Tab-separated table of C-alpha atoms in Angstrom:
chain	number	residue	atom	x	y	z
A	1	MET	CA	0.000	0.000	0.000
A	2	SER	CA	1.482	3.342	-1.035
A	3	ASP	CA	1.863	6.279	1.348
A	4	VAL	CA	-0.748	8.174	-0.674
A	5	THR	CA	-3.249	5.315	-0.322
A	6	THR	CA	-2.661	5.060	3.416
A	7	ARG	CA	-3.161	8.783	3.859
A	8	ALA	CA	-6.350	8.785	1.777
A	9	LEU	CA	-7.896	5.974	3.830
A	10	GLU	CA	-6.991	7.683	7.094
A	11	ILE	CA	-8.590	10.924	5.915
A	12	LEU	CA	-11.784	9.153	4.840
A	13	GLN	CA	-12.074	7.645	8.314
A	14	ARG	CA	-11.695	11.040	9.981
A	15	LEU	CA	-14.282	12.588	7.653
A	16	GLY	CA	-16.828	9.967	8.631
A	17	ALA	CA	-16.869	8.132	5.304
A	18	GLY	CA	-15.285	4.984	6.708
A	19	ASN	CA	-13.576	2.687	4.230
A	20	PRO	CA	-15.800	2.889	1.142
A	21	PHE	CA	-14.038	-0.076	-0.421
A	22	ASP	CA	-15.146	-2.309	2.441
A	23	ALA	CA	-18.719	-1.090	1.942
A	24	VAL	CA	-19.006	-2.486	-1.609
A	25	PRO	CA	-21.691	-5.215	-1.512
A	26	GLU	CA	-20.428	-8.765	-1.749
A	27	GLY	CA	-20.539	-9.996	-5.322
A	28	ALA	CA	-20.745	-6.488	-6.833
A	29	GLN	CA	-18.481	-5.796	-9.768
A	30	ARG	CA	-15.712	-3.455	-8.627
A	31	ASP	CA	-15.444	-1.665	-11.955
A	32	LEU	CA	-14.489	1.841	-10.745
A	33	PRO	CA	-10.812	2.224	-9.832
A	34	ALA	CA	-10.053	5.120	-7.490
A	35	THR	CA	-6.536	6.318	-8.242
A	36	SER	CA	-4.306	9.230	-7.343
A	37	PRO	CA	-2.607	11.211	-10.119
A	38	ILE	CA	0.263	11.851	-7.714
A	39	ASP	CA	1.782	8.408	-8.187
A	40	GLY	CA	-0.703	6.629	-10.430
A	41	HIS	CA	-1.398	4.006	-7.779
A	42	GLU	CA	-4.836	2.529	-7.293
A	43	ILE	CA	-6.286	3.373	-3.900
A	44	GLY	CA	-9.107	0.852	-4.263
A	45	ARG	CA	-12.087	-0.169	-6.383
A	46	LEU	CA	-15.729	0.781	-6.074
A	47	ALA	CA	-18.842	-0.508	-7.810
A	48	SER	CA	-20.918	1.464	-10.308
A	49	HIS	CA	-24.540	2.161	-9.597
A	50	SER	CA	-27.041	0.876	-12.133
A	51	ALA	CA	-29.729	2.921	-13.853
A	52	ALA	CA	-32.184	1.368	-11.392
A	53	ASP	CA	-29.990	2.487	-8.501
A	54	VAL	CA	-30.059	6.042	-9.862
A	55	GLY	CA	-33.842	5.892	-10.064
A	56	ASP	CA	-34.000	4.723	-6.463
A	57	ALA	CA	-31.701	7.565	-5.359
A	58	VAL	CA	-33.856	10.113	-7.183
A	59	GLY	CA	-36.940	8.606	-5.568
A	60	ARG	CA	-35.455	8.919	-2.087
A	61	ALA	CA	-34.390	12.484	-2.819
A	62	HIS	CA	-37.852	13.338	-4.126
A	63	ASP	CA	-39.457	11.999	-0.951
A	64	ALA	CA	-37.063	14.158	1.087
A	65	PHE	CA	-37.936	17.171	-1.074
A	66	LEU	CA	-41.642	16.736	-0.347
A	67	GLN	CA	-40.838	17.267	3.336
A	68	TRP	CA	-38.120	19.889	2.867
A	69	ARG	CA	-40.104	22.270	0.655
A	70	SER	CA	-42.476	23.062	3.539
A	71	VAL	CA	-39.688	23.930	5.968
A	72	PRO	CA	-39.214	27.728	6.271
A	73	ALA	CA	-36.168	28.889	4.334
A	74	PRO	CA	-34.352	30.346	7.395
A	75	VAL	CA	-34.734	26.959	9.082
A	76	ARG	CA	-33.365	25.267	5.975
A	77	GLY	CA	-30.389	27.568	6.316
A	78	GLN	CA	-29.512	25.886	9.594
A	79	PHE	CA	-28.693	22.680	7.699
A	80	VAL	CA	-26.265	24.572	5.469
A	81	ARG	CA	-24.826	26.353	8.510
A	82	GLU	CA	-24.039	22.966	10.075
A	83	LEU	CA	-22.432	21.826	6.816
A	84	GLY	CA	-20.262	24.950	6.762
A	85	GLU	CA	-19.153	24.340	10.358
A	86	LEU	CA	-18.206	20.745	9.546
A	87	LEU	CA	-16.205	21.967	6.563
A	88	ARG	CA	-14.340	24.401	8.816
A	89	GLU	CA	-13.626	21.592	11.247
A	90	HIS	CA	-12.354	19.244	8.534
A	91	LYS	CA	-10.836	21.764	6.108
A	92	ASP	CA	-7.283	20.394	6.306
A	93	ASP	CA	-8.364	16.791	5.763
A	94	LEU	CA	-10.766	17.468	2.912
A	95	GLY	CA	-8.257	19.820	1.258
A	96	ALA	CA	-5.583	17.121	1.415
A	97	LEU	CA	-8.006	14.561	-0.048
A	98	VAL	CA	-8.684	16.947	-2.955
A	99	SER	CA	-4.915	17.106	-3.553
A	100	ILE	CA	-4.603	13.330	-3.381
A	101	GLU	CA	-7.458	12.622	-5.769
A	102	ALA	CA	-7.365	15.593	-8.179
A	103	GLY	CA	-3.635	16.371	-8.051
A	104	LYS	CA	-4.016	19.997	-6.925
A	105	ILE	CA	-1.284	21.525	-4.816
A	106	LEU	CA	-2.158	21.715	-1.122
A	107	SER	CA	-2.830	25.445	-1.212
A	108	GLU	CA	-5.372	25.001	-3.986
A	109	GLY	CA	-6.981	22.014	-2.282
A	110	LEU	CA	-7.439	24.058	0.885
A	111	GLY	CA	-8.652	26.994	-1.200
A	112	GLU	CA	-11.324	24.820	-2.767
A	113	VAL	CA	-12.640	23.810	0.657
A	114	GLN	CA	-12.587	27.461	1.715
A	115	GLU	CA	-14.736	28.165	-1.327
A	116	MET	CA	-17.218	25.586	-0.013
A	117	ILE	CA	-17.251	27.331	3.359
A	118	ASP	CA	-17.797	30.687	1.675
A	119	ILE	CA	-20.760	29.472	-0.383
A	120	CYS	CA	-22.312	27.977	2.748
A	121	ASP	CA	-21.998	31.373	4.450
A	122	LEU	CA	-23.580	33.075	1.444
A	123	ALA	CA	-26.393	30.525	1.293
A	124	VAL	CA	-27.194	30.867	4.997
A	125	GLY	CA	-27.609	34.619	4.569
A	126	LEU	CA	-29.599	34.042	1.397
A	127	SER	CA	-32.039	31.819	3.298
A	128	ARG	CA	-33.544	35.053	4.694
A	129	GLN	CA	-33.481	36.875	1.346
A	130	LEU	CA	-35.415	34.650	-1.084
A	131	HIS	CA	-37.697	37.519	-1.958
A	132	GLY	CA	-40.122	38.191	-4.787
A	133	LEU	CA	-41.722	41.451	-5.905
A	134	THR	CA	-44.891	43.416	-5.295
A	135	ILE	CA	-46.032	44.623	-8.713
A	136	ALA	CA	-48.333	47.526	-9.523
A	137	THR	CA	-51.658	46.355	-10.910
A	138	GLU	CA	-54.092	48.303	-13.079
A	139	ARG	CA	-57.105	46.830	-11.280
A	140	PRO	CA	-58.403	48.568	-8.139
A	141	GLY	CA	-58.737	46.423	-5.031
A	142	HIS	CA	-56.157	43.948	-6.292
A	143	ARG	CA	-52.590	43.116	-5.367
A	144	MET	CA	-50.102	41.416	-7.697
A	145	MET	CA	-46.974	39.763	-6.397
A	146	GLU	CA	-44.238	37.328	-7.350
A	147	GLN	CA	-43.093	34.399	-5.217
A	148	TRP	CA	-40.269	31.888	-5.549
A	149	HIS	CA	-40.934	28.277	-4.552
A	150	PRO	CA	-38.725	25.165	-4.206
A	151	LEU	CA	-38.146	23.415	-7.517
A	152	GLY	CA	-37.552	19.732	-6.720
A	153	VAL	CA	-34.620	17.362	-7.101
A	154	VAL	CA	-31.515	18.963	-8.586
A	155	GLY	CA	-29.141	16.682	-10.478
A	156	VAL	CA	-25.488	17.744	-10.233
A	157	ILE	CA	-22.823	16.355	-12.574
A	158	SER	CA	-19.325	17.572	-11.709
A	159	ALA	CA	-15.850	17.341	-13.226
A	160	PHE	CA	-12.581	16.215	-11.645
A	161	ASN	CA	-10.838	19.578	-11.550
A	162	PHE	CA	-13.083	21.098	-8.885
A	163	PRO	CA	-14.272	17.901	-7.241
A	164	VAL	CA	-15.985	19.497	-4.232
A	165	ALA	CA	-16.458	23.229	-4.852
A	166	VAL	CA	-18.792	22.866	-7.827
A	167	TRP	CA	-21.046	20.497	-5.875
A	168	SER	CA	-21.186	22.995	-3.023
A	169	TRP	CA	-22.043	25.900	-5.357
A	170	ASN	CA	-25.112	23.966	-6.442
A	171	ALA	CA	-25.956	22.098	-3.254
A	172	ALA	CA	-25.721	24.960	-0.754
A	173	LEU	CA	-28.063	27.113	-2.840
A	174	ALA	CA	-30.369	24.213	-3.681
A	175	PHE	CA	-30.731	23.217	-0.025
A	176	VAL	CA	-31.731	26.691	1.175
A	177	CYS	CA	-34.059	27.016	-1.814
A	178	GLY	CA	-35.882	23.899	-0.581
A	179	ASP	CA	-34.508	21.350	-3.056
A	180	ALA	CA	-32.880	17.940	-2.727
A	181	VAL	CA	-29.677	17.040	-4.604
A	182	VAL	CA	-28.478	13.904	-6.408
A	183	TRP	CA	-24.799	14.182	-7.303
A	184	LYS	CA	-22.864	12.250	-9.918
A	185	PRO	CA	-19.185	13.106	-9.449
A	186	SER	CA	-16.435	12.428	-11.946
A	187	GLU	CA	-15.204	8.838	-11.895
A	188	LYS	CA	-11.756	10.354	-11.268
A	189	THR	CA	-12.765	11.961	-7.970
A	190	MET	CA	-15.239	9.661	-6.260
A	191	LEU	CA	-13.639	9.625	-2.813
A	192	THR	CA	-13.998	13.359	-2.270
A	193	ALA	CA	-17.686	13.011	-3.180
A	194	LEU	CA	-18.200	10.242	-0.637
A	195	ALA	CA	-16.434	12.361	1.981
A	196	CYS	CA	-18.736	15.323	1.249
A	197	GLN	CA	-21.748	13.035	1.424
A	198	ALA	CA	-20.660	11.866	4.884
A	199	LEU	CA	-20.373	15.483	6.040
A	200	ALA	CA	-23.770	16.340	4.528
A	201	ASP	CA	-25.361	13.376	6.309
A	202	GLU	CA	-23.904	14.520	9.617
A	203	ALA	CA	-25.053	18.106	9.011
A	204	ALA	CA	-28.576	16.861	8.253
A	205	ARG	CA	-28.573	14.814	11.457
A	206	ARG	CA	-27.500	17.812	13.524
A	207	ALA	CA	-30.035	20.134	11.898
A	208	GLY	CA	-32.908	17.655	11.874
A	209	ALA	CA	-33.165	17.777	8.078
A	210	PRO	CA	-34.852	14.900	6.206
A	211	GLU	CA	-32.812	11.808	5.471
A	212	HIS	CA	-31.688	11.372	1.835
A	213	LEU	CA	-31.788	15.106	1.091
A	214	SER	CA	-28.327	14.630	-0.432
A	215	GLN	CA	-27.463	11.561	-2.521
A	216	VAL	CA	-24.366	10.416	-4.443
A	217	VAL	CA	-24.429	8.043	-7.410
A	218	LEU	CA	-21.253	6.601	-8.893
A	219	GLY	CA	-20.498	5.430	-12.387
A	220	ALA	CA	-19.725	6.390	-15.948
A	221	ARG	CA	-21.852	7.625	-18.823
A	222	GLU	CA	-24.839	5.337	-18.181
A	223	VAL	CA	-25.265	6.681	-14.661
A	224	GLY	CA	-25.154	10.263	-15.892
A	225	GLU	CA	-27.691	9.495	-18.608
A	226	ALA	CA	-30.086	7.952	-16.093
A	227	LEU	CA	-29.896	11.094	-13.978
A	228	VAL	CA	-30.270	13.410	-16.980
A	229	ASP	CA	-33.289	11.505	-18.315
A	230	ASP	CA	-35.242	11.205	-15.063
A	231	PRO	CA	-38.416	13.352	-15.234
A	232	ARG	CA	-38.339	13.764	-11.442
A	233	VAL	CA	-35.208	15.919	-11.840
A	234	PRO	CA	-36.435	19.338	-13.031
A	235	LEU	CA	-32.926	20.854	-13.108
A	236	VAL	CA	-29.656	19.284	-14.217
A	237	SER	CA	-26.530	21.295	-13.440
A	238	ALA	CA	-23.653	19.841	-15.444
A	239	THR	CA	-20.026	20.929	-15.408
A	240	GLY	CA	-17.603	19.509	-17.957
A	241	SER	CA	-16.616	19.663	-21.595
A	242	THR	CA	-18.591	21.406	-24.313
A	243	ARG	CA	-19.050	18.012	-25.941
A	244	MET	CA	-20.701	16.691	-22.804
A	245	GLY	CA	-22.928	19.749	-22.499
A	246	LYS	CA	-24.143	19.405	-26.072
A	247	GLU	CA	-25.290	15.880	-25.235
A	248	VAL	CA	-26.882	16.760	-21.895
A	249	ALA	CA	-28.850	19.821	-23.044
A	250	PRO	CA	-31.029	18.180	-25.727
A	251	ARG	CA	-31.775	15.176	-23.504
A	252	VAL	CA	-33.009	17.426	-20.710
A	253	ALA	CA	-34.863	19.656	-23.171
A	254	ALA	CA	-36.611	16.639	-24.684
A	255	ARG	CA	-38.492	16.215	-21.387
A	256	LEU	CA	-38.842	20.007	-20.963
A	257	GLY	CA	-36.451	20.094	-18.028
A	258	ARG	CA	-33.957	22.833	-17.270
A	259	SER	CA	-30.195	22.724	-17.810
A	260	LEU	CA	-27.539	24.764	-16.059
A	261	LEU	CA	-24.343	24.239	-18.056
A	262	GLU	CA	-20.788	25.217	-17.109
A	263	LEU	CA	-18.647	24.004	-19.987
A	264	GLY	CA	-15.299	24.677	-21.641
A	265	GLY	CA	-13.219	27.831	-21.652
A	266	ASN	CA	-10.445	29.214	-23.848
A	267	ASN	CA	-9.534	32.200	-21.773
A	268	ALA	CA	-7.286	35.044	-22.839
A	269	ALA	CA	-5.435	37.981	-21.329
A	270	VAL	CA	-4.889	41.089	-23.423
A	271	VAL	CA	-1.655	42.832	-22.386
A	272	ALA	CA	-1.664	46.459	-23.502
A	273	PRO	CA	1.350	48.795	-23.954
A	274	SER	CA	0.502	50.601	-20.705
A	275	ALA	CA	0.303	47.394	-18.640
A	276	ASP	CA	2.115	47.026	-15.340
A	277	LEU	CA	4.267	44.101	-16.480
A	278	ASP	CA	5.236	43.017	-12.972
A	279	LEU	CA	1.539	42.635	-12.178
A	280	ALA	CA	0.797	41.034	-15.543
A	281	VAL	CA	3.515	38.398	-15.201
A	282	ARG	CA	2.303	37.330	-11.761
A	283	GLY	CA	-1.313	37.184	-12.906
A	284	ILE	CA	-0.490	35.312	-16.103
A	285	VAL	CA	1.712	32.678	-14.480
A	286	PHE	CA	-0.813	31.727	-11.814
A	287	SER	CA	-3.717	31.666	-14.264
A	288	ALA	CA	-1.792	29.591	-16.806
A	289	VAL	CA	-0.128	26.979	-14.585
A	290	GLY	CA	-2.408	26.793	-11.524
A	291	THR	CA	-3.953	23.316	-11.218
A	292	ALA	CA	-1.469	22.366	-13.958
A	293	GLY	CA	-3.626	24.228	-16.478
A	294	GLN	CA	-6.662	22.069	-15.667
A	295	ARG	CA	-9.131	24.788	-14.670
A	296	CYS	CA	-12.011	25.814	-16.903
A	297	THR	CA	-10.777	29.365	-16.214
A	298	SER	CA	-7.106	28.600	-16.935
A	299	LEU	CA	-5.335	31.171	-19.087
A	300	ARG	CA	-4.639	29.656	-22.499
A	301	ARG	CA	-3.954	32.708	-24.702
A	302	VAL	CA	-1.933	35.871	-24.150
A	303	ILE	CA	-2.705	38.607	-26.690
A	304	VAL	CA	0.127	41.094	-26.267
A	305	HIS	CA	0.885	44.378	-28.038
A	306	GLU	CA	3.771	44.087	-30.470
A	307	SER	CA	5.753	46.847	-28.705
A	308	ILE	CA	6.093	44.856	-25.460
A	309	LYS	CA	5.861	41.284	-26.687
A	310	ASP	CA	9.565	40.412	-26.466
A	311	GLU	CA	9.905	41.788	-22.953
A	312	LEU	CA	6.779	40.035	-21.703
A	313	VAL	CA	7.742	36.675	-23.217
A	314	GLU	CA	11.240	36.920	-21.743
A	315	ARG	CA	9.825	37.638	-18.293
A	316	LEU	CA	7.343	34.803	-18.537
A	317	ALA	CA	10.028	32.340	-19.625
A	318	LYS	CA	12.186	33.303	-16.631
A	319	ALA	CA	9.233	32.836	-14.275
A	320	TYR	CA	8.389	29.448	-15.789
A	321	ALA	CA	11.988	28.290	-15.269
A	322	THR	CA	11.602	28.716	-11.507
A	323	LEU	CA	8.372	26.722	-11.070
A	324	PRO	CA	8.730	23.771	-8.651
A	325	ILE	CA	7.095	20.690	-10.217
A	326	GLY	CA	6.280	17.579	-8.226
A	327	SER	CA	3.995	15.979	-5.690
A	328	PRO	CA	1.165	18.356	-4.750
A	329	LEU	CA	1.483	17.142	-1.160
A	330	ASP	CA	4.888	18.833	-0.942
A	331	PRO	CA	4.146	22.376	0.308
A	332	THR	CA	6.909	23.808	-1.921
A	333	THR	CA	5.324	22.475	-5.134
A	334	LEU	CA	3.526	24.919	-7.448
A	335	VAL	CA	2.771	22.564	-10.368
A	336	GLY	CA	1.345	19.120	-9.714
A	337	PRO	CA	0.477	16.291	-12.117
A	338	LEU	CA	-1.957	16.046	-14.971
A	339	VAL	CA	-4.926	13.947	-14.008
A	340	ASP	CA	-4.300	10.986	-16.337
A	341	GLU	CA	-2.582	9.614	-19.406
A	342	ALA	CA	-5.154	11.086	-21.801
A	343	SER	CA	-4.369	14.603	-20.568
A	344	PHE	CA	-0.664	13.806	-20.762
A	345	ARG	CA	-0.951	12.769	-24.403
A	346	ALA	CA	-3.170	15.748	-25.262
A	347	PHE	CA	-0.461	18.071	-23.919
A	348	GLY	CA	2.204	16.623	-26.211
A	349	ASP	CA	-0.114	16.422	-29.211
A	350	ALA	CA	-1.196	20.055	-28.887
A	351	ILE	CA	2.393	21.298	-28.741
A	352	SER	CA	3.271	19.239	-31.821
A	353	ARG	CA	0.294	20.654	-33.711
A	354	ALA	CA	1.177	24.193	-32.683
A	355	GLN	CA	4.734	23.728	-33.940
A	356	ALA	CA	3.424	22.278	-37.201
A	357	ASP	CA	1.349	25.467	-37.542
A	358	GLY	CA	4.518	27.568	-37.315
A	359	GLY	CA	4.586	28.065	-33.551
A	360	THR	CA	7.862	28.374	-31.649
A	361	LEU	CA	8.243	26.574	-28.327
A	362	VAL	CA	9.644	29.274	-26.060
A	363	THR	CA	9.993	27.155	-22.932
A	364	GLY	CA	8.707	23.969	-21.352
A	365	GLY	CA	6.986	21.078	-23.041
A	366	ALA	CA	9.059	18.343	-21.405
A	367	GLN	CA	7.155	15.365	-20.040
A	368	ASP	CA	7.853	13.085	-17.060
A	369	VAL	CA	9.911	15.881	-15.511
A	370	ALA	CA	9.123	14.974	-11.903
A	371	ALA	CA	9.586	11.210	-11.818
A	372	SER	CA	10.693	10.023	-8.384
A	373	ASP	CA	9.818	7.325	-5.893
A	374	ALA	CA	6.904	9.453	-4.713
A	375	THR	CA	5.621	10.491	-8.140
A	376	GLY	CA	7.007	7.926	-10.589
A	377	GLY	CA	3.598	6.701	-11.739
A	378	GLY	CA	2.151	10.176	-12.191
A	379	TYR	CA	1.925	12.216	-15.379
A	380	TYR	CA	4.010	15.350	-14.892
A	381	VAL	CA	4.875	17.954	-17.521
A	382	GLN	CA	6.790	21.189	-17.726
A	383	PRO	CA	4.350	24.049	-18.465
A	384	ALA	CA	4.856	25.345	-21.986
A	385	ILE	CA	4.816	28.738	-23.708
A	386	VAL	CA	4.345	28.683	-27.489
A	387	ASP	CA	4.766	31.813	-29.632
A	388	MET	CA	2.176	31.540	-32.410
A	389	PRO	CA	2.052	33.334	-35.777
A	390	GLY	CA	-1.737	33.459	-35.600
A	391	GLN	CA	-4.806	31.947	-33.983
A	392	THR	CA	-4.798	28.509	-35.627
A	393	ASP	CA	-7.213	25.659	-34.964
A	394	VAL	CA	-5.179	24.217	-32.091
A	395	VAL	CA	-5.178	27.609	-30.363
A	396	LYS	CA	-8.944	27.809	-30.683
A	397	GLU	CA	-9.370	24.446	-28.974
A	398	GLU	CA	-9.302	23.931	-25.220
A	399	THR	CA	-6.447	21.633	-24.243
A	400	PHE	CA	-6.769	20.837	-20.554
A	401	ALA	CA	-3.069	21.193	-19.800
A	402	PRO	CA	-0.551	23.991	-19.055
A	403	ILE	CA	0.035	25.382	-22.547
A	404	LEU	CA	0.094	29.164	-23.021
A	405	TYR	CA	-0.141	30.484	-26.581
A	406	VAL	CA	1.271	33.957	-27.285
A	407	LEU	CA	-0.411	36.050	-29.968
A	408	THR	CA	0.545	39.582	-31.052
A	409	TYR	CA	-1.619	42.572	-31.921
A	410	SER	CA	-1.017	46.094	-33.219
A	411	SER	CA	-4.375	47.831	-32.588
A	412	PHE	CA	-6.838	47.456	-29.737
A	413	VAL	CA	-9.593	46.629	-32.214
A	414	ASP	CA	-7.467	43.736	-33.482
A	415	ALA	CA	-6.884	42.540	-29.912
A	416	LEU	CA	-10.615	42.387	-29.228
A	417	ALA	CA	-11.241	40.562	-32.501
A	418	LEU	CA	-8.593	37.951	-31.649
A	419	HIS	CA	-9.932	37.641	-28.131
A	420	ASN	CA	-13.505	36.936	-29.205
A	421	ASP	CA	-12.622	34.704	-32.168
A	422	VAL	CA	-13.043	31.419	-30.281
A	423	ALA	CA	-16.119	29.304	-29.646
A	424	GLN	CA	-15.840	29.452	-25.866
A	425	GLY	CA	-16.835	32.432	-23.729
A	426	LEU	CA	-16.079	31.784	-20.074
A	427	SER	CA	-13.479	34.137	-18.571
A	428	SER	CA	-11.246	36.930	-19.832
A	429	SER	CA	-8.884	39.644	-18.670
A	430	ILE	CA	-6.937	42.701	-19.717
A	431	PHE	CA	-3.827	44.252	-18.229
A	432	THR	CA	-3.843	47.978	-18.929
A	433	LEU	CA	-3.559	51.338	-17.169
A	434	ASP	CA	-5.573	53.020	-19.918
A	435	VAL	CA	-9.062	53.628	-18.536
A	436	ARG	CA	-10.577	53.760	-22.024
A	437	GLU	CA	-9.223	50.322	-22.893
A	438	ALA	CA	-10.316	48.927	-19.535
A	439	GLU	CA	-13.840	50.268	-19.807
A	440	THR	CA	-14.179	49.195	-23.438
A	441	PHE	CA	-13.020	45.679	-22.564
A	442	VAL	CA	-15.777	45.205	-19.972
A	443	SER	CA	-18.440	46.948	-22.105
A	444	ALA	CA	-20.932	45.409	-24.520
A	445	VAL	CA	-18.475	45.840	-27.420
A	446	GLY	CA	-15.521	44.326	-25.542
A	447	SER	CA	-15.067	40.827	-24.140
A	448	ASP	CA	-17.888	38.438	-25.055
A	449	CYS	CA	-17.286	36.272	-21.978
A	450	GLY	CA	-19.353	35.822	-18.849
A	451	ILE	CA	-16.401	37.047	-16.761
A	452	ALA	CA	-14.289	40.055	-17.774
A	453	ASN	CA	-11.483	41.171	-15.449
A	454	VAL	CA	-9.141	44.156	-15.435
A	455	ASN	CA	-5.580	43.861	-14.104
A	456	ILE	CA	-6.109	40.360	-12.745
A	457	GLY	CA	-6.037	37.067	-14.603
A	458	PRO	CA	-9.135	35.129	-15.708
A	459	SER	CA	-8.733	32.502	-12.996
A	460	GLY	CA	-9.828	32.664	-9.358
A	461	ALA	CA	-13.478	33.735	-9.115
A	462	GLU	CA	-15.116	34.674	-5.799
A	463	ILE	CA	-18.427	33.158	-4.753
A	464	GLY	CA	-20.177	36.539	-4.428
A	465	GLY	CA	-20.442	36.930	-8.187
A	466	ALA	CA	-22.398	34.697	-10.537
A	467	PHE	CA	-19.999	32.296	-12.269
A	468	GLY	CA	-20.447	31.158	-15.855
A	469	GLY	CA	-20.007	32.019	-19.497
A	470	GLU	CA	-21.496	32.407	-22.947
A	471	LYS	CA	-21.346	30.702	-26.345
A	472	ASP	CA	-19.976	27.138	-26.092
A	473	THR	CA	-19.479	27.618	-22.357
A	474	GLY	CA	-23.205	26.966	-22.008
A	475	GLY	CA	-24.716	30.125	-20.554
A	476	GLY	CA	-25.250	28.835	-17.016
A	477	ARG	CA	-24.651	30.806	-13.821
A	478	GLU	CA	-23.749	29.341	-10.437
A	479	SER	CA	-22.728	30.612	-7.013
A	480	GLY	CA	-23.472	34.244	-6.109
A	481	SER	CA	-25.574	37.206	-7.250
A	482	ASP	CA	-29.046	36.001	-8.281
A	483	ALA	CA	-27.916	32.499	-9.344
A	484	TRP	CA	-30.259	31.118	-6.667
A	485	ARG	CA	-33.205	31.716	-8.983
A	486	ALA	CA	-32.149	28.783	-11.157
A	487	TYR	CA	-32.970	26.455	-8.263
A	488	MET	CA	-36.528	27.734	-7.743
A	489	ARG	CA	-39.758	28.145	-9.667
A	490	ARG	CA	-41.520	31.489	-10.009
A	491	ALA	CA	-45.212	32.049	-9.337
A	492	THR	CA	-47.081	35.280	-10.097
A	493	ASN	CA	-50.099	35.819	-7.826
A	494	THR	CA	-52.989	38.240	-8.191
A	495	VAL	CA	-55.120	38.692	-5.065
A	496	ASN	CA	-58.533	40.354	-5.342
A	497	TYR	CA	-59.556	41.871	-1.998
A	498	SER	CA	-62.470	43.903	-3.463
A	499	THR	CA	-66.086	43.019	-4.153
A	500	GLU	CA	-65.684	43.717	-7.875
A	501	LEU	CA	-64.193	41.619	-10.666
A	502	PRO	CA	-62.562	43.991	-13.172
A	503	LEU	CA	-60.674	42.318	-16.004
A	504	ALA	CA	-57.264	43.368	-17.224
A	505	GLN	CA	-56.816	45.461	-20.367
A	506	GLY	CA	-60.330	46.859	-19.910
A	507	VAL	CA	-61.958	43.679	-21.219
A	508	GLU	CA	-65.694	43.475	-20.528
A	509	PHE	CA	-67.414	40.107	-20.314
A	510	VAL	CA	-71.014	40.134	-19.059
């Protein structure tokens, strides 16, 4: 048993999840390997749920919803408060488990759990702010108002790169809105999901919430399809690739359900002549190599003015040369492993295609750079910078790996055209001290993304703002602002407190 496996099992025990491998029913097919990208070792094997199992989980969640929807929202908030307190108590353990299973460096694993805590805090406050409107009516002796009611069972499908935060964005809001949640995590990060489920069960026990309000189902495509197709699930929130989203959306639409999609990104930073280059370099490096380039908000394109391109590229190359690569459990590491062999191969293939398109590899690109006794089975790469002659097909694609393409512009209009000339529309940024450029970038004629930042990179969103994007990113919004409305249904009420019955629009019917 590897050190990573031992640590993972110890953490699961402390989080209340026990040993999930011992809990697999006798005779069940253990077809789901749980592995760590740190060393490639298998931690254990779990069994997939069947389509019937998914239906049973949805049924249990629906029964819980029928009780939960009648509980006053501020009381529902107490459940989420308890969950937030448990996350505070177990932050170090859950953060380490995220690092073990997703390959994030420890700081990012802890940051992801802090994000869960933050959304719980926001949701608890929101539980007293689920307000509608009072609307002026043309009819005397009448009152018109708008109310928001619980929606039902929310299906959550999450990706490996944010194995716990994305669930919490959906679940914390759904719970205070009066909904139940059935979660299908990525097959690459099942243990973190089981740990969160154990914490949610304990929070429900402490708060007196209904049993089965939160459910986890494990498996591959068939399990996701069963969840997506179930008519008892009025909302499916799916995070993943654009390809996945384009399959989920029509299936949900076919039964007139709702989809909340958070899909791919191909995020850029425009670096203007006036930019503070010290600030730009720091922002670019974190956004491009954080989580080994495996964030949906990772920086993939730098669009730099021709007058400062050489200086910026030189600075970036020097910064890249200092990046510690290795086990994410080592507190000095800044770049951990890619999640699996497929990502490893995609990294090399994309660089080869970029070079075939005339690109110049400025730095990085080496593979297996961190092989050691602790990491020998993991897929480690050296983050790459590629100077491109133009925005070719490979640049327009999202490669989930630390590759940064450098493009050059001469006019601000050209920079905006390059920026928007990709199918994805998640996050974006500009580094400039010119207020006109900054304001134009965040205006209707600037960035076409759901997130547009000035003098920070595209990565690292806070939970107070609604998160999501446009175009092939899917159009969904999660987390803060008014994202809670996606988890509720709206009812418009007209109350007649008079003795007359006037009709709207002056219609007479006698």
